[in-house]
PDB file of C-alpha atoms in Angstrom:
ATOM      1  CA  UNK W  19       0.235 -16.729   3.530  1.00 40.00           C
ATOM      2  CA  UNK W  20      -0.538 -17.836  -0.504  1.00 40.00           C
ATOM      3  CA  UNK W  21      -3.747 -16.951  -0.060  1.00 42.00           C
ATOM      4  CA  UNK W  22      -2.484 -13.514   1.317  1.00 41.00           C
ATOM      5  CA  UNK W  23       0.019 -13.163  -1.119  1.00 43.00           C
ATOM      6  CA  UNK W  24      -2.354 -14.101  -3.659  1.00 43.00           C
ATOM      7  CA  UNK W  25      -4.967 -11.148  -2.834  1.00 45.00           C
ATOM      8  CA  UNK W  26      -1.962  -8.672  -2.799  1.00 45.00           C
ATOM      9  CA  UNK W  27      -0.874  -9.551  -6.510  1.00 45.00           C
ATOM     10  CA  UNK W  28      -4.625  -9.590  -7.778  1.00 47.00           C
ATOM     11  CA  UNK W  29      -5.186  -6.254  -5.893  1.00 48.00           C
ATOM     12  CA  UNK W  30      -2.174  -4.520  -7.213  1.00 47.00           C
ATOM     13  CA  UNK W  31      -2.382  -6.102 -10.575  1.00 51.00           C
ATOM     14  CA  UNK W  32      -6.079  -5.864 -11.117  1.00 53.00           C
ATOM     15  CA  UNK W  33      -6.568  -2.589  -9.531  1.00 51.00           C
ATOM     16  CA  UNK W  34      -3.891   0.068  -8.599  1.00 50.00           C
ATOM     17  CA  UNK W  35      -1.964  -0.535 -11.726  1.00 48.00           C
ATOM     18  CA  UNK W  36      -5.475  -0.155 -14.191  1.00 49.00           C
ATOM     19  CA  UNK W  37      -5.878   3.146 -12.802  1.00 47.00           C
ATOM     20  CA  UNK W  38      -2.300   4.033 -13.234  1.00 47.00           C
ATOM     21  CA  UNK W  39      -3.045   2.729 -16.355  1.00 47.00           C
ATOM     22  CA  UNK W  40      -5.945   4.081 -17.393  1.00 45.00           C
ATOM     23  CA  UNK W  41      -4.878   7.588 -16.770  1.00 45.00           C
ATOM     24  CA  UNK W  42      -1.000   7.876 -18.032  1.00 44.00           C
ATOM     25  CA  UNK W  43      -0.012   4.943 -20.358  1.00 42.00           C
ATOM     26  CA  UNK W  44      -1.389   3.114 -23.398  1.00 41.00           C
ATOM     27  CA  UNK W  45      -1.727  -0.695 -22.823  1.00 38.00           C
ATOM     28  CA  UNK W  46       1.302  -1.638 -24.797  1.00 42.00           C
ATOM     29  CA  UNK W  47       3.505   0.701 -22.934  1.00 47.00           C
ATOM     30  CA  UNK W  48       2.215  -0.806 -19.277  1.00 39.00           C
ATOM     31  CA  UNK W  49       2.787  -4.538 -21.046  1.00 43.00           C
ATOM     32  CA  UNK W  50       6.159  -3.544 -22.032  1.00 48.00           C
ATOM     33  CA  UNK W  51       7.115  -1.853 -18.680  1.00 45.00           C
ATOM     34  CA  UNK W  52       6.070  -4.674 -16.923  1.00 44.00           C
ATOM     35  CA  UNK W  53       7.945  -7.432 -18.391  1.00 49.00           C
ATOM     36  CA  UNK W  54      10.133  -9.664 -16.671  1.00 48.00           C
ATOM     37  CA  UNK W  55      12.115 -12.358 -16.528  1.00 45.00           C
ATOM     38  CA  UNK W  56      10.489 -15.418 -15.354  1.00 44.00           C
ATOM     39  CA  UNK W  57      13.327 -16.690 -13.797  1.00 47.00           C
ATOM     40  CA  UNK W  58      13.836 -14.314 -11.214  1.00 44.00           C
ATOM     41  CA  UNK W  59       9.927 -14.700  -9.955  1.00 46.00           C
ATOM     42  CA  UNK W  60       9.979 -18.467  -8.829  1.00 48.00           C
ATOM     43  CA  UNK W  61      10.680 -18.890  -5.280  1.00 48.00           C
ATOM     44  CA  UNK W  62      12.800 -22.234  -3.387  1.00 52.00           C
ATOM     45  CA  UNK W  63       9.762 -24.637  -4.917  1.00 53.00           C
ATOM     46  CA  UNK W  64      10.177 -23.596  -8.433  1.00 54.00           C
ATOM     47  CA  UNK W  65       6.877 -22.187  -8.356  1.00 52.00           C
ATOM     48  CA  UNK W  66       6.080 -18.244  -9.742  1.00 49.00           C
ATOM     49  CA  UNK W  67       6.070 -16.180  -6.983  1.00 49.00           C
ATOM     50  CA  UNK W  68       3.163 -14.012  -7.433  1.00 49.00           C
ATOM     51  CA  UNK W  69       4.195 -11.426  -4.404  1.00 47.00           C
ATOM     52  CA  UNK W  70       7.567 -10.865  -6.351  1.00 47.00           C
ATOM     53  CA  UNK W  71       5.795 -10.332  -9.259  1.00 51.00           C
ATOM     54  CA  UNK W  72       3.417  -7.393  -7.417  1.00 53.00           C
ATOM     55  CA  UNK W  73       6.898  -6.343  -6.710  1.00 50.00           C
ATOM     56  CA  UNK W  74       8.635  -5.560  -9.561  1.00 51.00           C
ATOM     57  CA  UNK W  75       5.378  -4.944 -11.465  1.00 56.00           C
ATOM     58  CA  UNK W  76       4.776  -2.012  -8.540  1.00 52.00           C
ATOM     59  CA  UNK W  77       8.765  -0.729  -9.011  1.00 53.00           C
ATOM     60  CA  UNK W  78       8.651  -0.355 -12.314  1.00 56.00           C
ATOM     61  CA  UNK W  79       5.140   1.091 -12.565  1.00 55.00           C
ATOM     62  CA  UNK W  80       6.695   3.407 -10.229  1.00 53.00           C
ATOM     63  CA  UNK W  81       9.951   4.227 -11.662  1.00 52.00           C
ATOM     64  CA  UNK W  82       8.126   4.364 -15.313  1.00 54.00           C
ATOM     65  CA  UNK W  83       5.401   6.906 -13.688  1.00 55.00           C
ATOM     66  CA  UNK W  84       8.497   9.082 -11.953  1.00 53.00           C
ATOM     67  CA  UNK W  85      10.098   9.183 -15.279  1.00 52.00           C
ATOM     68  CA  UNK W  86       7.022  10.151 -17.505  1.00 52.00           C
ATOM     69  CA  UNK W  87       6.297  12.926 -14.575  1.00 52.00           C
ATOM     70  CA  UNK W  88       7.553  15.813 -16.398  1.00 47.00           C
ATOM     71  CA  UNK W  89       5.638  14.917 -19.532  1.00 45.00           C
ATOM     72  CA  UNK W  90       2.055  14.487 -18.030  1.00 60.00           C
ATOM     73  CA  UNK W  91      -0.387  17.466 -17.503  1.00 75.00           C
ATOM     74  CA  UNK W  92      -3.263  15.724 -15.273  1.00 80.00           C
ATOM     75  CA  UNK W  93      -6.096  18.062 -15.279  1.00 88.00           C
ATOM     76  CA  UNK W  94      -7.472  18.736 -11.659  1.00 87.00           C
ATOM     77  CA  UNK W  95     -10.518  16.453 -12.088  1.00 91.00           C
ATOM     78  CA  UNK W  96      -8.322  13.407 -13.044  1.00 91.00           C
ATOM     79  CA  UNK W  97      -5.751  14.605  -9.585  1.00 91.00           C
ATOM     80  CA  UNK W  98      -9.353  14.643  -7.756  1.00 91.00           C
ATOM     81  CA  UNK W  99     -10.480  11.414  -8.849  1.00 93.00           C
ATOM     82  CA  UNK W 100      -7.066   9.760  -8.476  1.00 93.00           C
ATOM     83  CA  UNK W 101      -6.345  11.153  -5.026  1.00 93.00           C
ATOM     84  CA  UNK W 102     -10.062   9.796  -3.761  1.00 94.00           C
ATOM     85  CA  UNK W 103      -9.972   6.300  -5.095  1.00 95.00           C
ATOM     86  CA  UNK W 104      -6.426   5.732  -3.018  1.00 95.00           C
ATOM     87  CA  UNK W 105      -7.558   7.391  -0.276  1.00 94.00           C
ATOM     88  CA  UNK W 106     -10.422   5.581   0.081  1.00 95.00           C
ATOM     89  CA  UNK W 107      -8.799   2.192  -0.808  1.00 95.00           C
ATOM     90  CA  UNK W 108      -5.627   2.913   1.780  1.00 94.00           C
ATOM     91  CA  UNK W 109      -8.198   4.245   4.374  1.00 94.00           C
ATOM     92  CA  UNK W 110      -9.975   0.622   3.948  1.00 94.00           C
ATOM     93  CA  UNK W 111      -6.890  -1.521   3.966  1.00 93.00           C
ATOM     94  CA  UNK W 112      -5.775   0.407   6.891  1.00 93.00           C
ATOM     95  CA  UNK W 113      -9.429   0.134   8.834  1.00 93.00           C
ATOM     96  CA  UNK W 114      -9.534  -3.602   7.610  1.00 92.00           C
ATOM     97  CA  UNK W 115      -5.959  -4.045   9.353  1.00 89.00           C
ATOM     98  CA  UNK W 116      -6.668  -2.622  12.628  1.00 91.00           C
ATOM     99  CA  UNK W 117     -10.660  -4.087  12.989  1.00 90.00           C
ATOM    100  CA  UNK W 118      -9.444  -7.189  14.696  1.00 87.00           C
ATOM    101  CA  UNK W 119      -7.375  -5.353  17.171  1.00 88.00           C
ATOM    102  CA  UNK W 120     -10.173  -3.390  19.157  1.00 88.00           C
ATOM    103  CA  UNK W 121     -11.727  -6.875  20.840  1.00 84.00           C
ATOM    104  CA  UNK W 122      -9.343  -8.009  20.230  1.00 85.00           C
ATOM    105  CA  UNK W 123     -10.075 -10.928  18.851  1.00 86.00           C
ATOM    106  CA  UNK W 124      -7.927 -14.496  19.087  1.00 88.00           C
ATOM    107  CA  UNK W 125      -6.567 -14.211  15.807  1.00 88.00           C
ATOM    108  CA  UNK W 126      -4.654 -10.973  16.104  1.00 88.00           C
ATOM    109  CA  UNK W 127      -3.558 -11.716  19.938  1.00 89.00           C
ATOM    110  CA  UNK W 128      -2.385 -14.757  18.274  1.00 89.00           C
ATOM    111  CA  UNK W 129       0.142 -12.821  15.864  1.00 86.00           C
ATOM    112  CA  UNK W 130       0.401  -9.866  17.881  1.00 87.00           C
ATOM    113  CA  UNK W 131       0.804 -10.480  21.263  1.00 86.00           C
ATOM    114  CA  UNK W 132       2.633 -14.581  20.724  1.00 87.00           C
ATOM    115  CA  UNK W 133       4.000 -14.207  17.566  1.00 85.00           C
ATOM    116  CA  UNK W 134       5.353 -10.286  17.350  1.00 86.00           C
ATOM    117  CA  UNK W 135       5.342  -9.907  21.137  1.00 86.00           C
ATOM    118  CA  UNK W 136       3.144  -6.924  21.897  1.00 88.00           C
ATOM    119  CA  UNK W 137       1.103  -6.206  24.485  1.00 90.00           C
ATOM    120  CA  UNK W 138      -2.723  -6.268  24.363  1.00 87.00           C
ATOM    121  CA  UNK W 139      -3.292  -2.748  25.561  1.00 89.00           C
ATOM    122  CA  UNK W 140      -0.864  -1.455  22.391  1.00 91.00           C
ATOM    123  CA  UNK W 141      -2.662  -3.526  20.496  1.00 90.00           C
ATOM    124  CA  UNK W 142      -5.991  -1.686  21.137  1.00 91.00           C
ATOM    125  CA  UNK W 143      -3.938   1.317  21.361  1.00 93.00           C
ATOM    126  CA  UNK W 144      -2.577   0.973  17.674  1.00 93.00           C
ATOM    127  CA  UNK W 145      -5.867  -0.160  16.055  1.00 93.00           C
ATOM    128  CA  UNK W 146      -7.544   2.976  17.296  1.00 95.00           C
ATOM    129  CA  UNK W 147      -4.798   5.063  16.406  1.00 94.00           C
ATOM    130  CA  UNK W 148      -5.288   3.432  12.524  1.00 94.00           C
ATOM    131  CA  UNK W 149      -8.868   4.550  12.725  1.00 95.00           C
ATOM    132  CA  UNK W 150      -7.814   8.151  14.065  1.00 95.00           C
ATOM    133  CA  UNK W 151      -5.652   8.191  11.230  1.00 94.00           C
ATOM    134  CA  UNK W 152      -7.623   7.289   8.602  1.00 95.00           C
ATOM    135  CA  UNK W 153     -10.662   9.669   9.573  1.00 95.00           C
ATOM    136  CA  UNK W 154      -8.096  12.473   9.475  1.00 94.00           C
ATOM    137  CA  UNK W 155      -7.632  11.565   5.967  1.00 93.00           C
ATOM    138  CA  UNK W 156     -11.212  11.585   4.733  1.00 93.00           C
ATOM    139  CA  UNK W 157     -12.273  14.495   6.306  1.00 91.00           C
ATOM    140  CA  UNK W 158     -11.294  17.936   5.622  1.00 85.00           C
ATOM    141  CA  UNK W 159      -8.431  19.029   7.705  1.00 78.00           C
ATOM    142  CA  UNK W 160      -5.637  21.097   7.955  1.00 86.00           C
ATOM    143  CA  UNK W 161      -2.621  20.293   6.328  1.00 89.00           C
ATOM    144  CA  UNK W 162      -0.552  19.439   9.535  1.00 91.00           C
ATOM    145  CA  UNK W 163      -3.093  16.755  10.697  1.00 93.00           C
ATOM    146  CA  UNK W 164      -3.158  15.257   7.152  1.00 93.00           C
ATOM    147  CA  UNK W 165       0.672  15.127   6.790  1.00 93.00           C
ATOM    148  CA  UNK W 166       0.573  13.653  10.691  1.00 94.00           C
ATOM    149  CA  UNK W 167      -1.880  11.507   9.758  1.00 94.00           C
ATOM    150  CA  UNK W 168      -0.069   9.955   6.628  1.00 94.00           C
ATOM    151  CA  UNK W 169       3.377   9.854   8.429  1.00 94.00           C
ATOM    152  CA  UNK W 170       1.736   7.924  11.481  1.00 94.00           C
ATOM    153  CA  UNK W 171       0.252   5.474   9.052  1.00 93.00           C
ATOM    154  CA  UNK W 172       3.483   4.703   7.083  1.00 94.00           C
ATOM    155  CA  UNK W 173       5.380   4.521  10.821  1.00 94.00           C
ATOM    156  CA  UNK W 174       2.847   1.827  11.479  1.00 92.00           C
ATOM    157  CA  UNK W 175       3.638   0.336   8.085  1.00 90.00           C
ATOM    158  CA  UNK W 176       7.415   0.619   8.435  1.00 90.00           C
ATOM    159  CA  UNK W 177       6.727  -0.907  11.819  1.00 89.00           C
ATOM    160  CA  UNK W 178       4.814  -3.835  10.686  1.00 87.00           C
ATOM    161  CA  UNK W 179       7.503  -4.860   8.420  1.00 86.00           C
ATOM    162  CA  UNK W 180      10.078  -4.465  10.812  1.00 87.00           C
ATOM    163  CA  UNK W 181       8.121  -6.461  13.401  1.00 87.00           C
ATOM    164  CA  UNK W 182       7.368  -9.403  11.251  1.00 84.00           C
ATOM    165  CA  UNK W 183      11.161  -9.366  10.088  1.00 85.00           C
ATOM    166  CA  UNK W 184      12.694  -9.205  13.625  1.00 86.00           C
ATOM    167  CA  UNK W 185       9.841 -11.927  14.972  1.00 85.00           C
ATOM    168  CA  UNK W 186      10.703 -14.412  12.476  1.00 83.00           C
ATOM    169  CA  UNK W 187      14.816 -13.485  12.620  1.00 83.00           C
ATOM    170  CA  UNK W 188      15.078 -13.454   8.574  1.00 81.00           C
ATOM    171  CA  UNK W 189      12.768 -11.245   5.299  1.00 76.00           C
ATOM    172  CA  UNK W 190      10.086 -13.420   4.338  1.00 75.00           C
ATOM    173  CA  UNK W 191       9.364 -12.678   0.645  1.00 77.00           C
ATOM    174  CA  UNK W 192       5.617 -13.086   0.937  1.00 76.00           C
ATOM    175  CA  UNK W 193       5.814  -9.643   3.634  1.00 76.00           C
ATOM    176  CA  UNK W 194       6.178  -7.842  -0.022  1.00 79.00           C
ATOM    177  CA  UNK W 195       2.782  -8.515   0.154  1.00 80.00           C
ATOM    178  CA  UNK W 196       2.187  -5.206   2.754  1.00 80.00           C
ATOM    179  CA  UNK W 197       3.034  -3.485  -0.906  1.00 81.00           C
ATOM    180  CA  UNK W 198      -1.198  -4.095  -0.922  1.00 84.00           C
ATOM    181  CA  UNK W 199      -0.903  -1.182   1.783  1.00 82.00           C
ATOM    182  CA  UNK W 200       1.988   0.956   1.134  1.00 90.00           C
ATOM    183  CA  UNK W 201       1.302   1.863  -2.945  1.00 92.00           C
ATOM    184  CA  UNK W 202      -2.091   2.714  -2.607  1.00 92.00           C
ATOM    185  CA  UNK W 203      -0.510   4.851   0.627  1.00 92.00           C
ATOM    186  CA  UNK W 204       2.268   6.251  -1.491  1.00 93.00           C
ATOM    187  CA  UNK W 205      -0.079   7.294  -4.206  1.00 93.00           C
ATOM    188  CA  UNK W 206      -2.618   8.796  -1.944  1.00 94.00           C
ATOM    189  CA  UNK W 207       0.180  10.950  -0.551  1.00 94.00           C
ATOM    190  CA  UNK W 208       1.640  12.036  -4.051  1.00 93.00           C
ATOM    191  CA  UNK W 209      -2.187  12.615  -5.081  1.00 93.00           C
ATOM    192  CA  UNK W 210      -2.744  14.549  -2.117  1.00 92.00           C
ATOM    193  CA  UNK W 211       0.523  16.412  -2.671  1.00 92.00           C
ATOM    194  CA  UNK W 212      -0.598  16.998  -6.536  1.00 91.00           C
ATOM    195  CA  UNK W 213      -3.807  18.458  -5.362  1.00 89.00           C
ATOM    196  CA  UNK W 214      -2.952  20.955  -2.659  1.00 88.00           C
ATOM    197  CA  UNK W 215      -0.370  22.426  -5.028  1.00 85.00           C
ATOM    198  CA  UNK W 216      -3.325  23.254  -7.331  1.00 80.00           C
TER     199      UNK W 216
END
């Protein structure tokens, strides 16, 4: 799980929030928004914990983006190229997520089907379903099947945390690290959103 927790930070730190970045703020007002307190990022070993980091970094970015709304005029190029690059990076978390589950191979019976508890067919069921999903993002569609498409991907989402929390009987903090998959999902949805209303 460090290892996973570990890609999440360096994704959402070295990638989502640069484009926020590099589109809305000035560096000194992302390195002021993002500030925190050390001591409320180190977990029961005393060590930082880099998925609370991701976190708050991703809340804030968020809240600080909400806030600024009103003030920012994105041209339609910059809604264009923002709304591709998260669609493109949720549609390859998502098809990354479900590519073990059309075998499926050891590893994901292992956590879904002895861990979580699911059966194999729903496993194969769901994986496709992810794939579905995420083609009915990338092409163009209707609005109906996109909005489908984006509310059955955050109900898998939602369900994956849920899962993980109810397996294990108690909230893990290193399951912030599905934040890898819902910001880029959140943003692709308010890009979307952005764009249509053009």
């Amino acid at each position: 799980m460090l290892i996973f927790s570990c890609i999440s930070y360096n994704l959402l730190r070295g990638i989502v929030l640069p484009l926020v970045e590099l589109c809305f703020f000035n560096w000194q007002e992302l390195v002021n928004m993002v500030a925190i307190d050390p001591s409320v990022c180190r977990n029961s070993t005393g060590r930082i914990s880099f998925v609370w980091v991701s976190f708050v970094s991703v809340t804030k970015s968020i809240y600080y983006f909400n806030a600024k709304q009103s003030s920012i005029n994105m041209k339609p190029k910059t809604i264009n190229i923002l709304y591709w690059v998260f669609t493109i990076l949720f549609g390859a978390l998502m098809i990354f997520s479900s590519i073990g589950g059309i075998g499926p191979n050891e590893q994901t019976i292992q956590i879904f089907h002895k861990f979580l508890g699911y059966p194999i067919y729903f496993i194969q069921f769901i994986s496709w379903a992810k794939i579905i999903g995420v083609i009915a993002l990338l092409i163009p569609a209707n609005r109906t099947i996109k909005e489908w498409a984006y509310a059955g991907l955050f109900f898998d989402l939602a369900a994956a945390v849920y899962s993980g929390i109810a397996a294990a009987g108690k909230f893990d903090p290193q399951m912030l690290g599905m934040l890898m998959w819902i910001v880029p999902g959140i943003l692709s949805y308010y890009f979307w959103r952005k764009k249509t209303a053009l």
